[in-house]
């Protein structure tokens, strides 16, 4: 009887345990995030990347085979937060809007499964390509004679070539191909290293150097013309010292003359370090005779973002790649003492497509650089590449292109015309 009761007790205990276990709900396994994946292209630290780049990355494998979609992020921050696209089914994306040139960007991808679990790639950096200029020779041998140290202008919807190499002829063209002689013998003496401006609906010629008894003579005369044929002497002896190798700009409704070289100075010819301005071409006022320009001559001067800029040239310290700027012509700031382009003088400069540009240099192969701020300079790609040198040339922005006119190659004067156009 006792044995029977013991067996019954064991049976009840076992039954009770089985009943408790059968009431438990098995735990659901945790859904896992997609596995780590890598960026493929564009690889980290890539350069010269196209502005409409294509990006690829490894497929993010999900442990439970859940569907995975991707979020593509890209901007200029080291940890990009700008979502360019999301809900992507495939591990690739091609931009539909162009990136900025010469800019460093960062990109990454976030993979997300249907349960909301995510995996994030590493971040990769890349730098976009620079601007590209196509170079076309529109005229190999223009009607005007070969020359350098001349000036060019855009006036009355025409390109103009004025003097140079001690000539005093004036030519015009509506296309850079066909050139018409305005006058073979302008009222001013033949000269070189003068400057020209468009101001008050006239063309102006200021200073320069003429030849007298085989010697160079610096000038401080000022001439104007409303048609390129008839030239009026505004003053034969302006208040500023005679000079050539100077630069001029129109700024704040005034004409400005910057630095130069005076071959007439006694006892020795010397550099000039001053800035003058005029509202009429006759009366000239000294803005400063102590600008922070280090007596830089053969420089390039442009007006950009409400400032006068002086770029490169030949200073007391020699040929340089310094950039200066002034908002009033009196106080000058050194923007950079060592721009990315090589040291140079007898170059040419222009403002085009919201940038400052500088073209060419003596002896070395022709190159083109541009800047948005005067601090960072980038070299433009030229198609086709230009292997020859060119200096003492001139450039003008005309009909949404840059026209480069004449100049010298290894000391040989030219009379060609090149057209440089910005490519997409």
XYZ file of C-alpha atoms in Angstrom, residues 88 148 150 262 315 371 424:
7
model
C 17.143 52.704 -53.235
C 52.884 92.138 -78.330
C 49.530 96.048 -77.102
C 59.557 105.411 -65.075
C 58.100 93.497 -57.513
C 39.774 81.726 -58.334
C 30.182 71.549 -69.222
